[in-house]
Each structure stands twice: as C-alpha cells, then as structure tokens.
mmCIF file of C-alpha atoms and ligand atoms in Angstrom:
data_model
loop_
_atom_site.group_PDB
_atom_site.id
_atom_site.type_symbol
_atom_site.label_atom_id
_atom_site.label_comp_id
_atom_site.label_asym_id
_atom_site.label_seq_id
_atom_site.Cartn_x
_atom_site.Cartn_y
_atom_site.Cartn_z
ATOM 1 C CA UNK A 169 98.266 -195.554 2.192
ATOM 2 C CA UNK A 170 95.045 -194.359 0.555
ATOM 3 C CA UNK A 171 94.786 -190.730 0.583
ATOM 4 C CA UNK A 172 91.921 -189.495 3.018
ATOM 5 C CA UNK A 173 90.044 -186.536 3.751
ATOM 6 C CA UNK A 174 92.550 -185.147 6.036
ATOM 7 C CA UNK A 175 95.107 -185.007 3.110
ATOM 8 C CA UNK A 176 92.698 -183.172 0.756
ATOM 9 C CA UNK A 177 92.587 -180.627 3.572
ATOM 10 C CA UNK A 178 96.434 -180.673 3.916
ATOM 11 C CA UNK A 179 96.314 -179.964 0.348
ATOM 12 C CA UNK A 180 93.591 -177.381 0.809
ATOM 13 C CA UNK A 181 91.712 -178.775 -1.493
ATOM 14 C CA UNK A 182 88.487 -178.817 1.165
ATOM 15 C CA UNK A 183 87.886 -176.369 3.498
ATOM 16 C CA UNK A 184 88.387 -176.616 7.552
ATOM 17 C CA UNK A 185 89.044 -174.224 10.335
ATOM 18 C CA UNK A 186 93.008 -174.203 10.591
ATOM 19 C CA UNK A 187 94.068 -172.765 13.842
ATOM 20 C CA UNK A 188 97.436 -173.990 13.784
ATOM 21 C CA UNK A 189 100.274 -174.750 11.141
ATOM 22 C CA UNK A 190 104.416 -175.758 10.711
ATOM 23 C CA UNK A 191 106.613 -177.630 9.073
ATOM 24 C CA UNK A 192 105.331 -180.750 10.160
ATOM 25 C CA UNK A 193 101.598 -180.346 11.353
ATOM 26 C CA UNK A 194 98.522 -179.203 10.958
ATOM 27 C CA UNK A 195 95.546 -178.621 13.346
ATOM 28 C CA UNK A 196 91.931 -177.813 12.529
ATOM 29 C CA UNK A 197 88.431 -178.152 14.216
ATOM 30 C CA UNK A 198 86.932 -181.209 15.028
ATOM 31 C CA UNK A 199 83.874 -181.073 12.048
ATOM 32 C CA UNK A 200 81.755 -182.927 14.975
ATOM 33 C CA UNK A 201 83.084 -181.110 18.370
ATOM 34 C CA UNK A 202 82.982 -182.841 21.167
ATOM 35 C CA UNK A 203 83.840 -180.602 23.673
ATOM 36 C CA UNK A 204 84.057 -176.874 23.497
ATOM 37 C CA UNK A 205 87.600 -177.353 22.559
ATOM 38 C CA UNK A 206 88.005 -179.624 20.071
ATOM 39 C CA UNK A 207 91.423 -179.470 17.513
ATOM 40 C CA UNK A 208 92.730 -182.608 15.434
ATOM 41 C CA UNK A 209 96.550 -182.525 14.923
ATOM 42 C CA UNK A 210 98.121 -184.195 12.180
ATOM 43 C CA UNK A 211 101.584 -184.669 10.581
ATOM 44 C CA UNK A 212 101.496 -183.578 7.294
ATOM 45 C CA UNK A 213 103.092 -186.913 6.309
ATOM 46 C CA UNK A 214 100.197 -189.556 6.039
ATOM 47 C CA UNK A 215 100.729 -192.425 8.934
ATOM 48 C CA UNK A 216 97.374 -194.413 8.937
ATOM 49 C CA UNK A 217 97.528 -195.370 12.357
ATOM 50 C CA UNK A 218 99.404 -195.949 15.835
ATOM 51 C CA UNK A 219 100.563 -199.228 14.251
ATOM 52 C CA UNK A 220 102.279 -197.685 11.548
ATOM 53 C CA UNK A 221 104.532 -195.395 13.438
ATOM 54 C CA UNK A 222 108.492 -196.700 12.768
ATOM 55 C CA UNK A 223 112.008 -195.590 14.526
ATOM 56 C CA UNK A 224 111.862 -192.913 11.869
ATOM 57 C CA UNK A 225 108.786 -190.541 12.990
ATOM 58 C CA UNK A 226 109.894 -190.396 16.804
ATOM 59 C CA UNK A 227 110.336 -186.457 16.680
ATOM 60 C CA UNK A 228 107.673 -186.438 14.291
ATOM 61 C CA UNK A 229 105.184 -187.710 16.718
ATOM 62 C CA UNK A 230 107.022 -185.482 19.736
ATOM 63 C CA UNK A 231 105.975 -182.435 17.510
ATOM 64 C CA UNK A 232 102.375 -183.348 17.292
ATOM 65 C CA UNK A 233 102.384 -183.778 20.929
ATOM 66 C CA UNK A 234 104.173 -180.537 21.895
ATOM 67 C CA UNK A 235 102.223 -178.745 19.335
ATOM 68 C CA UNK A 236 99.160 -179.655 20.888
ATOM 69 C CA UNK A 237 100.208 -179.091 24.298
ATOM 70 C CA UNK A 238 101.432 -175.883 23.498
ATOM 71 C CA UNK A 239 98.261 -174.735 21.932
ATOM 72 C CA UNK A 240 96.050 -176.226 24.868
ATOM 73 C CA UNK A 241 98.240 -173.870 27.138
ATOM 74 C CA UNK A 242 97.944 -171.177 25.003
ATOM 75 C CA UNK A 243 94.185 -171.258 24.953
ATOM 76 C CA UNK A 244 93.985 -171.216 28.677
ATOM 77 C CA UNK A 245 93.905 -174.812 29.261
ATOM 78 C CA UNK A 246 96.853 -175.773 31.148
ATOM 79 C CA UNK A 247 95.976 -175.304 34.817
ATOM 80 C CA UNK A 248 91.650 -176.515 34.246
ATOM 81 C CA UNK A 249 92.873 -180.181 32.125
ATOM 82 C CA UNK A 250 92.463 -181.283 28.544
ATOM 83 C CA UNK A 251 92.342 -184.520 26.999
ATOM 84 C CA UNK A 252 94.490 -185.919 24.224
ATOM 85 C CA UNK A 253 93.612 -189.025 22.835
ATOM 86 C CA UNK A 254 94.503 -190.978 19.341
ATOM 87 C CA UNK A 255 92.096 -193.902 18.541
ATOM 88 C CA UNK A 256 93.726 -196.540 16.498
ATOM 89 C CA UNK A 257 91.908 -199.169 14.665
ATOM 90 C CA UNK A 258 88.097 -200.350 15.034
ATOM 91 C CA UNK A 259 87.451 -200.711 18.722
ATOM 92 C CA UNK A 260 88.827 -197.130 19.443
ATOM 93 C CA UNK A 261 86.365 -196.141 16.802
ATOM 94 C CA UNK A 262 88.951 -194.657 13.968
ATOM 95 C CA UNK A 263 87.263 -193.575 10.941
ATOM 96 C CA UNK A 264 89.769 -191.356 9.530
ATOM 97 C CA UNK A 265 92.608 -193.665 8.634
ATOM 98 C CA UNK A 266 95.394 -190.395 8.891
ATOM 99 C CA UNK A 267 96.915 -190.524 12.474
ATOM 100 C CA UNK A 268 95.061 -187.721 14.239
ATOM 101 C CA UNK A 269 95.480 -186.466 17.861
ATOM 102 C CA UNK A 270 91.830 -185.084 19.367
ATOM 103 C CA UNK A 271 92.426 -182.001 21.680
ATOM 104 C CA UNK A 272 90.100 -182.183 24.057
ATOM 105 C CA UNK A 273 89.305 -179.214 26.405
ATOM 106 C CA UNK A 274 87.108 -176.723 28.272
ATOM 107 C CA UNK A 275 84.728 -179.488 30.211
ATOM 108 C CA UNK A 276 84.776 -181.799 32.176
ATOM 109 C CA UNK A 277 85.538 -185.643 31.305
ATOM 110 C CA UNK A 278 84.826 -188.860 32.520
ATOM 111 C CA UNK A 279 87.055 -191.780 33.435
ATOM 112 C CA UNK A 280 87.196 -194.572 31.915
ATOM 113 C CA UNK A 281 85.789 -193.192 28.338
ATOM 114 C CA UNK A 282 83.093 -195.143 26.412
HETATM 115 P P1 AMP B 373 88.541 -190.731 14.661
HETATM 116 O O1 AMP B 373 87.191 -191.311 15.018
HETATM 117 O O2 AMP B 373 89.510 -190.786 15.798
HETATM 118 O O3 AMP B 373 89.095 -191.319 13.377
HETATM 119 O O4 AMP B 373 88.287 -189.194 14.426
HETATM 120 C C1 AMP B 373 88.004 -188.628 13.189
HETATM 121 C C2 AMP B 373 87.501 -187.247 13.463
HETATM 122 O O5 AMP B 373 87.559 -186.495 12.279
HETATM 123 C C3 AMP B 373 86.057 -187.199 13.955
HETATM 124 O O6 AMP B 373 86.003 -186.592 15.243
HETATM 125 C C4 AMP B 373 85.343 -186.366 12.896
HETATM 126 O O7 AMP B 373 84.351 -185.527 13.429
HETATM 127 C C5 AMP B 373 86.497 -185.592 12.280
HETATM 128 N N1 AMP B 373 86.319 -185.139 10.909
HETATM 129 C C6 AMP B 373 85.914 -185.882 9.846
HETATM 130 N N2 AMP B 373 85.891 -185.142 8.738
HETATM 131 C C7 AMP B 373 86.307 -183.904 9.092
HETATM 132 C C8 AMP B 373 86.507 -182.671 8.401
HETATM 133 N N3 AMP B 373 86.275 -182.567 7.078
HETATM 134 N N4 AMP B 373 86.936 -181.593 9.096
HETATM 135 C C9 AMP B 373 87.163 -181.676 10.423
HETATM 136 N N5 AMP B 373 87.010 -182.807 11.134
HETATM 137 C C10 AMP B 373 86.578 -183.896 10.490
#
C-alpha cells in the first residue's frame, strides 16, 4: 500500500487535531467537517480499504468501532444519534485510500445519503 496522508499524520509528521489515541487507533478532525461532530478513526496499521480487511484484523476493526462508539458516548451523543460510515472505493467517494471510519454527530441526517 502507498503511504497516504493519514500515515504522515500517524507519524506526526503533519499536523491534525488528535482527540483520541491507543495502541491500535487514532482519531482526529475531519479537515472538511461535515457535521458539528466530525472524527476519522483509523488503525494505525495501513488497510486501504473495506476490501482489504482479512481473518487477521477482526479485533482490529472491533477496536475502531468501539473506540468510536465510546467517544460518541462520551461526547454526549449516545441518546440524540450519530452516524458512522466507511466509504470504500469510487462510488462511496473514498479519497483517502487508509481505511477511515467518519464519526458523524450533533445534527440531524438524512436517509438514504447522497
Ligand atoms: P473519504 O472521502 O471517506 O476518503 O474521507 C476522507 C476524509 O479525510 C475527508 O472527509 C477529508 O475531509 C478528510 N481529510 C483529508 N485530509 C485530511 C487531513 N489532513 N486532516 C484531517 N482530515 C483530512
């Protein structure tokens, strides 16, 4: 996999707006919010895509998830809703070619999405 913009900022070598970090991911604001919540989670380990996942990153991918659950709670978004979503590929319109997991939160959304 070609390293991408998300790995420079893994590696701290560009700035973002961490708000969350473990072992195994890392969350920052979206550069382009889309709602007034708006956090990308990412393993540390670059996956390109959906398609990529194997056997192999199963509790890797249930730590993104819970991570980003957890945090939605955290900031007061449990009972009101929040979105996750991961686009994979061009017609879910993925430009950053590091699995990423948009948090969504803190208005309302519409069904189905553009
Ligand atoms: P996607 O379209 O699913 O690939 O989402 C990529 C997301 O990364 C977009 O919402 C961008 O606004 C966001 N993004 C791109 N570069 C940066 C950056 N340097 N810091 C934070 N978010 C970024």
């Amino acid at each position: 996999m070609t390293d991408t913009i998300f790995s420079k900022i893994i590696r701290r070598e560009i700035p973002a707006d961490i708000v969350y970090e473990d072992d195994e991911v890392l969350a920052f604001r979206d550069i382009n919010p889309q709602a007034p919540l708006h956090v990308l989670f990412i393993p540390k380990v670059p996956i390109a895509t959906l398609n990529d996942l194997t056997e192999a990153d199963t509790l890797r991918i249930g730590k993104l998830v819970l991570a980003a659950t957890r945090y939605a709670k955290a900031q007061g978004y449990g009972e009101s809703g929040y979105r996750c979503v991961v686009n994979c590929n061009r017609d879910a319109g993925q430009t950053v070619f590091h699995l990423h997991l948009h948090l969504l939160a803190g208005r309302a959304m519409q069904w189905p999405p553009g």
